Coordinates of C-alpha atoms in Angstrom, one line a residue:
M41 CA -59.1 63.8 18.3
D42 CA -55.4 64.0 20.1
T43 CA -55.7 60.9 22.2
I44 CA -52.2 61.7 23.6
K45 CA -53.3 65.2 24.7
Q46 CA -56.6 63.6 26.3
N47 CA -54.6 61.0 28.4
F48 CA -52.2 63.5 29.5
Q49 CA -54.9 65.7 30.8
K50 CA -56.2 62.9 33.1
I51 CA -52.7 62.6 34.4
A52 CA -52.3 66.3 35.0
D53 CA -55.7 66.4 36.7
Q54 CA -54.8 63.6 39.1
A55 CA -51.5 65.5 39.7
K56 CA -53.2 68.4 40.8
K57 CA -55.1 66.6 43.3
D58 CA -51.7 64.9 44.4
G59 CA -50.3 68.4 45.0
A60 CA -47.5 67.7 42.2
K61 CA -46.5 68.7 38.8
V62 CA -45.9 66.5 36.0
E63 CA -44.2 66.4 32.7
M64 CA -44.4 63.8 29.8
L65 CA -41.6 63.6 27.3
I66 CA -42.6 61.2 24.4
S67 CA -40.1 60.1 21.6
G68 CA -39.9 57.6 18.9
G69 CA -40.1 57.0 15.1
E70 CA -39.3 54.8 12.3
N71 CA -35.7 53.4 11.0
L72 CA -34.9 51.3 7.9
K73 CA -31.8 49.7 7.9
I74 CA -30.4 47.8 4.9
G75 CA -26.8 46.5 4.5
Y76 CA -24.9 44.2 1.6
S77 CA -22.1 41.9 2.0
K78 CA -20.1 40.2 -0.9
K79 CA -22.9 42.0 -3.3
K80 CA -25.7 40.1 -1.7
L81 CA -28.2 41.6 0.6
E82 CA -27.2 41.1 4.2
S83 CA -29.4 42.7 6.5
F84 CA -32.8 44.3 6.4
E85 CA -34.3 45.8 9.4
S86 CA -37.4 47.9 9.7
T87 CA -38.5 49.1 13.3
Q88 CA -40.6 51.4 15.2
S89 CA -40.5 52.7 18.5
Q90 CA -42.4 55.0 21.2
M91 CA -41.8 55.6 24.7
A92 CA -43.2 58.1 27.0
G93 CA -41.5 59.1 30.3
L94 CA -43.0 60.8 33.4
R95 CA -41.5 63.2 35.2
V96 CA -43.2 64.2 38.7
I97 CA -42.2 67.0 40.7
L98 CA -43.0 67.3 44.5
G99 CA -41.3 70.5 45.6
A100 CA -37.7 69.9 45.7
N101 CA -38.0 66.2 44.8
Q102 CA -38.4 64.5 41.2
G103 CA -39.4 61.0 40.3
Y104 CA -39.3 59.4 37.1
A105 CA -41.0 56.3 35.4
Y106 CA -41.4 55.2 31.8
T107 CA -43.6 53.0 29.8
E108 CA -43.8 51.8 26.0
N109 CA -47.7 51.5 26.4
L110 CA -49.5 54.8 25.6
S111 CA -52.8 53.8 26.6
D112 CA -54.7 56.1 29.5
E113 CA -54.4 53.0 31.7
S114 CA -50.8 52.6 31.1
L115 CA -49.9 56.1 31.6
L116 CA -51.9 56.7 34.8
R117 CA -50.1 53.6 36.3
T118 CA -46.8 55.2 35.2
Y119 CA -47.5 58.6 36.7
G120 CA -48.2 56.6 39.9
E121 CA -44.7 54.9 39.7
A122 CA -43.2 58.2 39.1
L123 CA -45.2 59.9 42.0
N124 CA -44.0 57.2 44.4
N125 CA -40.5 57.6 43.2
A126 CA -40.7 61.3 43.8
K127 CA -41.9 60.8 47.3
T128 CA -39.2 58.0 48.2
V129 CA -36.4 59.5 46.3
Q130 CA -35.2 62.3 48.8
K131 CA -31.8 64.1 47.7
G132 CA -31.8 66.5 50.6
E133 CA -32.8 69.7 48.1
T134 CA -34.7 72.4 49.5
Q135 CA -35.3 74.8 46.4
A136 CA -38.3 73.8 44.6
V137 CA -37.6 72.3 40.9
P138 CA -39.2 74.8 38.6
L139 CA -41.6 73.8 35.4
L140 CA -41.7 75.6 32.1
K141 CA -44.8 77.6 31.4
P142 CA -46.0 77.8 27.6
Q143 CA -43.7 79.7 25.3
T144 CA -43.4 80.1 21.6
V145 CA -40.5 78.2 19.7
Q146 CA -38.9 78.8 16.3
A147 CA -40.4 76.6 13.8
M148 CA -38.2 74.2 12.1
N149 CA -39.7 72.7 8.8
L150 CA -37.3 69.3 8.8
F151 CA -40.1 66.7 8.1
H152 CA -40.2 66.1 4.3
P153 CA -41.7 62.6 3.9
E154 CA -40.8 61.2 0.6
E155 CA -42.5 58.2 -1.3
I156 CA -39.3 56.4 -2.6
A157 CA -39.7 53.0 -4.0
M158 CA -38.0 50.3 -2.0
D159 CA -35.9 49.0 -4.7
K160 CA -34.3 52.4 -5.0
K161 CA -33.3 52.1 -1.2
L162 CA -31.8 48.9 -2.0
E163 CA -30.0 49.9 -4.7
V164 CA -28.1 52.5 -2.7
A165 CA -27.6 49.8 0.0
R166 CA -25.8 47.7 -2.8
L167 CA -24.0 50.2 -4.7
L168 CA -22.3 52.0 -1.6
E169 CA -20.5 48.4 -1.3
E170 CA -20.4 47.6 -5.1
K171 CA -18.8 50.8 -6.3
C172 CA -16.1 50.5 -3.6
L173 CA -15.1 47.0 -4.7
D174 CA -15.2 48.0 -8.4
K175 CA -13.0 51.1 -7.9
D176 CA -9.7 49.3 -7.2
A177 CA -8.4 45.9 -7.1
R178 CA -6.6 46.5 -3.9
I179 CA -10.0 46.7 -2.2
Q180 CA -10.5 43.2 -0.6
S181 CA -13.9 43.7 0.8
V182 CA -16.3 46.1 2.5
P183 CA -16.9 45.2 6.0
Y184 CA -19.1 48.0 6.8
S185 CA -21.7 49.5 4.7
G186 CA -25.1 50.1 4.8
F187 CA -28.0 52.6 4.2
N188 CA -30.6 54.3 7.0
E189 CA -33.8 56.1 6.6
T190 CA -34.9 57.7 9.8
V191 CA -38.1 59.4 10.9
S192 CA -38.0 60.8 14.4
F193 CA -40.2 62.7 16.7
R194 CA -40.4 64.3 20.3
R195 CA -43.4 65.7 22.3
I196 CA -43.1 67.2 25.5
L197 CA -46.3 68.1 27.5
N198 CA -46.6 69.4 31.0
S199 CA -49.2 70.4 33.8
E200 CA -48.6 74.1 33.2
G201 CA -50.0 73.6 29.7
L202 CA -47.0 73.3 27.7
D203 CA -47.2 71.1 24.4
Q204 CA -44.5 71.1 21.9
E205 CA -43.8 68.8 19.4
F206 CA -40.9 68.3 16.6
K207 CA -40.6 66.0 13.9
Q208 CA -37.9 65.4 11.3
N209 CA -36.5 62.8 8.6
Y210 CA -33.0 62.2 7.2
F211 CA -31.2 59.5 5.1
S212 CA -27.8 58.4 6.0
G213 CA -25.1 55.8 5.1
Y214 CA -21.5 54.9 4.9
A215 CA -19.1 52.3 3.2
Y216 CA -15.8 51.3 4.7
P217 CA -13.7 49.4 2.3
L218 CA -10.7 47.3 3.3
A219 CA -7.5 47.7 1.3
K220 CA -4.8 45.1 1.1
E221 CA -1.1 45.7 -1.0
G222 CA 1.5 43.1 0.2
E223 CA 1.4 42.5 3.7
S224 CA -0.2 46.2 4.6
T225 CA -3.9 46.2 5.2
K226 CA -6.0 49.4 6.2
M227 CA -9.6 50.1 6.3
D228 CA -11.1 53.6 6.3
G229 CA -14.4 54.9 4.7
D230 CA -16.9 57.8 4.3
G231 CA -20.5 58.6 4.7
F232 CA -23.4 60.9 3.8
F233 CA -26.3 62.7 5.7
A234 CA -29.1 64.2 3.5
R235 CA -32.3 65.3 4.2
S236 CA -33.6 64.8 0.4
F237 CA -32.9 61.4 -1.1
K238 CA -32.0 63.2 -4.4
D239 CA -29.1 64.7 -2.5
I240 CA -27.5 61.2 -1.9
N241 CA -24.3 61.1 -3.9
I242 CA -23.2 57.4 -3.7
Q243 CA -20.3 57.8 -6.1
E244 CA -18.6 60.3 -3.9
V245 CA -19.0 58.3 -0.7
A246 CA -17.1 55.5 -2.4
D247 CA -14.5 57.2 -4.2
E248 CA -13.6 59.0 -0.9
G249 CA -13.8 55.9 1.1
V250 CA -11.5 53.9 -1.0
T251 CA -9.0 56.9 -1.6
R252 CA -8.7 57.1 2.1
A253 CA -8.3 53.4 2.6
I254 CA -5.7 52.9 -0.1
S255 CA -3.8 56.3 1.0
R256 CA -3.1 54.5 4.3
L257 CA -1.4 51.5 3.0
G258 CA 2.3 51.0 3.6
A259 CA 2.4 53.2 6.8
Q260 CA 5.5 53.4 8.5
K261 CA 6.2 54.2 12.3
L262 CA 6.6 57.4 13.4
A263 CA 9.5 58.4 15.4
T264 CA 9.0 59.4 19.0
G265 CA 9.4 63.3 19.5
K266 CA 7.3 66.5 19.4
Y267 CA 5.5 67.4 16.2
A268 CA 3.3 70.1 15.2
V269 CA -0.2 68.4 14.4
V270 CA -3.1 69.4 12.1
I271 CA -6.1 67.3 13.7
D272 CA -8.3 66.7 10.5
R273 CA -11.9 68.2 10.6
T274 CA -13.3 64.6 10.7
Q275 CA -11.3 64.1 14.0
F276 CA -11.3 67.4 16.0
P277 CA -14.8 66.3 17.5
M278 CA -13.0 63.8 19.5
I279 CA -11.4 66.6 21.5
L280 CA -14.9 68.4 21.6
Q281 CA -16.0 65.1 23.1
M282 CA -13.6 65.6 26.1
I283 CA -14.4 68.9 26.9
E284 CA -18.2 68.3 26.0
S285 CA -19.4 67.4 29.7
Y286 CA -17.3 70.4 31.4
F287 CA -19.8 72.9 30.0
S288 CA -22.7 71.4 31.8
A289 CA -23.7 73.4 35.0
K290 CA -24.7 70.3 36.5
E291 CA -21.1 68.9 36.4
V292 CA -19.9 72.4 37.5
H293 CA -22.2 72.3 40.5
E294 CA -21.0 68.9 41.4
G295 CA -17.5 69.9 41.3
K296 CA -16.4 67.7 38.2
S297 CA -16.0 70.0 35.5
L298 CA -12.5 71.5 34.6
F299 CA -14.1 74.8 33.7
N300 CA -15.4 75.2 37.3
G301 CA -14.4 79.0 38.3
K302 CA -13.1 79.9 34.9
L303 CA -16.3 81.5 33.5
G304 CA -15.1 84.7 32.1
Q305 CA -11.4 83.9 31.8
K306 CA -9.2 83.4 28.8
I307 CA -8.2 79.5 28.9
A308 CA -7.9 78.7 25.3
S309 CA -6.3 80.3 22.1
E310 CA -7.8 83.3 21.1
K311 CA -8.1 81.6 17.8
F312 CA -10.7 79.2 19.3
Q313 CA -14.4 80.3 18.9
L314 CA -17.2 77.5 19.9
I315 CA -20.7 78.0 19.9
D316 CA -23.8 75.7 20.8
D317 CA -26.3 76.0 17.7
P318 CA -29.1 73.9 17.6
F319 CA -30.7 75.6 14.6
E320 CA -27.5 74.6 12.3
P321 CA -29.4 72.2 9.7
T322 CA -26.4 70.2 8.8
G323 CA -26.0 69.2 12.3
T324 CA -27.4 65.9 13.5
A325 CA -28.5 67.4 17.0
V326 CA -30.8 70.1 15.4
R327 CA -34.0 71.0 17.6
P328 CA -36.4 73.8 18.3
F329 CA -36.8 73.1 21.9
D330 CA -35.0 71.3 24.8
D331 CA -36.3 68.2 26.4
E332 CA -38.0 70.8 29.0
G333 CA -40.0 72.3 26.2
A334 CA -37.8 75.3 26.3
A335 CA -37.2 77.5 22.9
S336 CA -33.7 76.7 21.8
Q337 CA -31.1 79.4 21.3
K338 CA -27.5 79.8 20.2
T339 CA -25.1 80.0 23.0
V340 CA -21.5 81.2 22.7
L341 CA -19.3 78.9 24.8
F342 CA -15.7 80.3 23.6
E343 CA -15.1 83.7 22.2
N344 CA -11.5 84.5 21.3
G345 CA -10.5 81.8 23.9
V346 CA -12.7 83.0 26.7
L347 CA -15.2 80.9 28.4
K348 CA -18.1 82.7 28.0
N349 CA -21.2 80.4 29.2
F350 CA -22.1 77.2 31.0
L351 CA -25.3 75.0 29.8
T352 CA -28.1 75.0 31.8
N353 CA -31.6 73.6 32.2
L354 CA -34.2 75.4 34.2
E355 CA -33.1 73.9 37.6
Y356 CA -29.4 74.5 37.1
A357 CA -30.0 77.9 36.0
K358 CA -32.4 78.6 38.9
K359 CA -29.8 76.9 41.4
M360 CA -26.7 78.6 40.0
N361 CA -28.2 81.9 39.2
L362 CA -27.0 81.4 35.6
P363 CA -28.7 82.3 32.2
H364 CA -31.0 79.6 31.3
T365 CA -29.6 78.4 27.9
A366 CA -32.3 75.6 27.2
H367 CA -29.9 72.7 27.2
A368 CA -32.1 70.1 29.2
R369 CA -31.6 66.6 28.0
R370 CA -32.9 63.3 28.7
S371 CA -34.7 60.3 26.8
P372 CA -38.0 58.9 28.2
A373 CA -36.1 56.4 30.1
S374 CA -33.4 58.6 31.8
Q375 CA -33.5 61.2 34.4
Q376 CA -33.2 65.0 33.6
G377 CA -29.6 66.2 32.6
I378 CA -27.8 68.8 30.5
S379 CA -26.3 68.4 27.0
S380 CA -25.0 70.3 24.3
T381 CA -26.9 70.3 20.5
N382 CA -24.5 71.1 17.5
L383 CA -21.2 72.2 18.5
V384 CA -19.6 74.6 16.0
V385 CA -16.1 75.5 15.8
K386 CA -15.7 78.6 13.8
K387 CA -13.5 78.3 10.6
G388 CA -10.2 80.1 9.9
T389 CA -9.1 81.6 6.6
K390 CA -6.2 79.3 5.9
S391 CA -6.5 76.2 3.7
L392 CA -5.5 72.6 4.9
E393 CA -2.4 72.7 2.6
E394 CA -1.1 76.1 4.2
L395 CA -1.8 74.6 7.8
L396 CA 0.3 71.4 6.7
A397 CA 3.1 73.5 5.4
S398 CA 3.1 75.8 8.7
Y399 CA 6.2 73.8 10.2
D400 CA 9.3 71.9 8.8
K401 CA 7.6 68.6 10.1
V402 CA 3.9 68.5 10.7
V403 CA 1.6 65.5 11.8
H404 CA -1.8 65.3 9.9
L405 CA -3.7 63.5 12.2
T406 CA -6.5 61.8 10.4
E407 CA -7.8 59.0 12.8
F408 CA -8.1 58.5 16.5
S409 CA -7.6 54.7 16.6
A410 CA -10.0 54.1 19.5
G411 CA -12.7 55.7 21.4
L412 CA -12.3 58.0 24.8
H413 CA -12.1 55.3 26.9
A414 CA -8.8 54.1 25.5
G415 CA -7.1 57.1 26.7
F416 CA -8.8 60.2 28.3
K417 CA -9.1 60.9 31.9
E418 CA -12.0 63.3 32.3
S419 CA -11.2 64.3 35.9
T420 CA -7.7 65.7 34.9
G421 CA -8.1 66.3 31.2
D422 CA -5.0 64.2 30.5
F423 CA -5.1 61.9 27.3
S424 CA -2.9 59.5 25.5
M425 CA -4.5 58.6 22.5
P426 CA -3.6 55.9 19.8
A427 CA -3.7 57.6 16.3
E428 CA -2.8 57.4 12.7
G429 CA -2.2 59.9 9.9
F430 CA 0.4 61.2 7.6
L431 CA 3.8 63.0 8.0
Y432 CA 4.6 66.0 6.0
E433 CA 8.0 67.8 5.7
N434 CA 8.1 71.2 4.2
G435 CA 4.2 71.1 3.2
K436 CA 5.1 67.8 1.3
R437 CA 3.5 64.4 2.0
V438 CA 6.2 61.9 3.3
G439 CA 3.8 59.2 3.7
P440 CA 1.1 57.4 5.9
I441 CA 2.2 56.5 9.6
D442 CA 0.7 54.7 12.3
Q443 CA 1.3 53.0 15.5
F444 CA 2.0 56.3 17.5
V445 CA 0.3 57.6 20.4
M446 CA -0.4 61.3 20.9
S447 CA -0.4 62.7 24.7
G448 CA -1.1 65.7 26.5
N449 CA -3.8 67.5 28.7
V450 CA -7.0 68.9 26.6
L451 CA -6.8 72.2 28.5
D452 CA -3.3 72.6 27.1
L453 CA -4.0 71.5 23.6
L454 CA -7.0 74.4 23.6
R455 CA -4.3 76.7 24.5
D456 CA -1.8 75.5 22.0
I457 CA -4.5 76.0 19.0
E458 CA -2.2 78.2 16.4
D459 CA -4.8 78.3 13.3
L460 CA -7.9 76.8 11.9
S461 CA -8.8 75.9 8.3
N462 CA -11.5 77.6 5.8
Q463 CA -13.4 74.3 5.6
Y464 CA -15.8 72.0 7.6
G465 CA -16.3 68.3 6.9
K466 CA -19.5 66.9 5.5
P467 CA -22.8 67.0 7.3
G468 CA -23.6 64.1 9.4
S469 CA -22.5 65.0 13.0
S470 CA -23.2 66.9 15.8
M471 CA -19.6 68.7 15.9
I472 CA -18.9 70.6 13.1
C473 CA -15.0 71.4 12.9
P474 CA -12.3 72.6 10.7
D475 CA -9.1 71.4 10.6
V476 CA -7.1 72.5 13.5
L477 CA -3.4 73.1 13.6
V478 CA -2.1 72.6 17.1
K479 CA 1.6 73.8 18.4
P480 CA 4.1 70.9 18.7
Q481 CA 2.7 67.9 21.0
S482 CA 4.3 64.9 22.4
F483 CA 4.3 61.6 20.1
A484 CA 5.4 58.3 21.3
G485 CA 6.2 56.0 17.8
A486 CA 9.0 53.8 17.1

């Protein structure tokens, strides 16, 4: 017996009487987190969650409400709250908000539950720390390490008869060792993302994390000046985060996007190719449908530097007469919005080593030291980001550098992309990037 479907049918029947349309988004899952510190179990957290969010549409008006209690009484009460909100929250819109009719979506078989003994999971968490500590005497501690097991699900039902469900499971983990030599201390790390337990490689994570931390010891200040820069494949996602919201048709409609009025124009280097790919299995934003139940599709965002598409949900595709790209995004507790899935930058043909030898002096930027809040202004695209990395001269590494700031404008940076490497980083991100060579940029250092 499908209790959820039965309970929703009661809501749909009531909505029909009220002259309304209704949609219910349910999301939840299970999560296990295990962490060790100083070779002792420090944290063990197992959680389960589920939440239902109701969206009621009355013509051009929408109302929202949510609950963690999925009984029929609770859901009907929550529907009543959403209906009341739709009646009271007037946005001055006249165009009716559409609701998706049932459609076929591409099957994605990413739910493969495994019976893994708890001691095996504890061992992964323990070894992530232990192997870092044992790898090199300069490793003082591993301040951050842990193992996660995740099961997540989403289900969308609406009064047009739509009913879509997607479930997935995966394992992830990380280790960030702290290295010390003399007066110099540096922390860096690595992680894993695996859809099967057998694919977890603890030694690889420990080796890479330790190597990265130790390589940064003894960093020198960078002299102020202009340098060509290779933004590491692990860090270019920060650049994508800067421009991500600009693709939203909602942001464009509200005049908040710097891409407004630029559709079909060449505004980036012809080397820059970017697609939104919800089917990329190594990405963490994989999904067969969006949060209105619309079938996912790949969307070309940049082709040879030309801005090709904005991202839309049903409402904004209709409102702006744009293609419907199926990028509705919300949680049960939030309002309907628009967001990307897996952003994939097309690889180039050169090796990282070739990029680093492209100029007499090149900065290999391997860490933005703080988040976007530290130095990015979305309204103008200007950024001033603290960073760390390595200085190269004639293709040879001189040494690690820190305490410098890279400044510029993100739209200028996209135009200044000169080349891209032929390799992606490890799975575990929704932004999949190669290393990116950018023409000389402004750096403030010593």
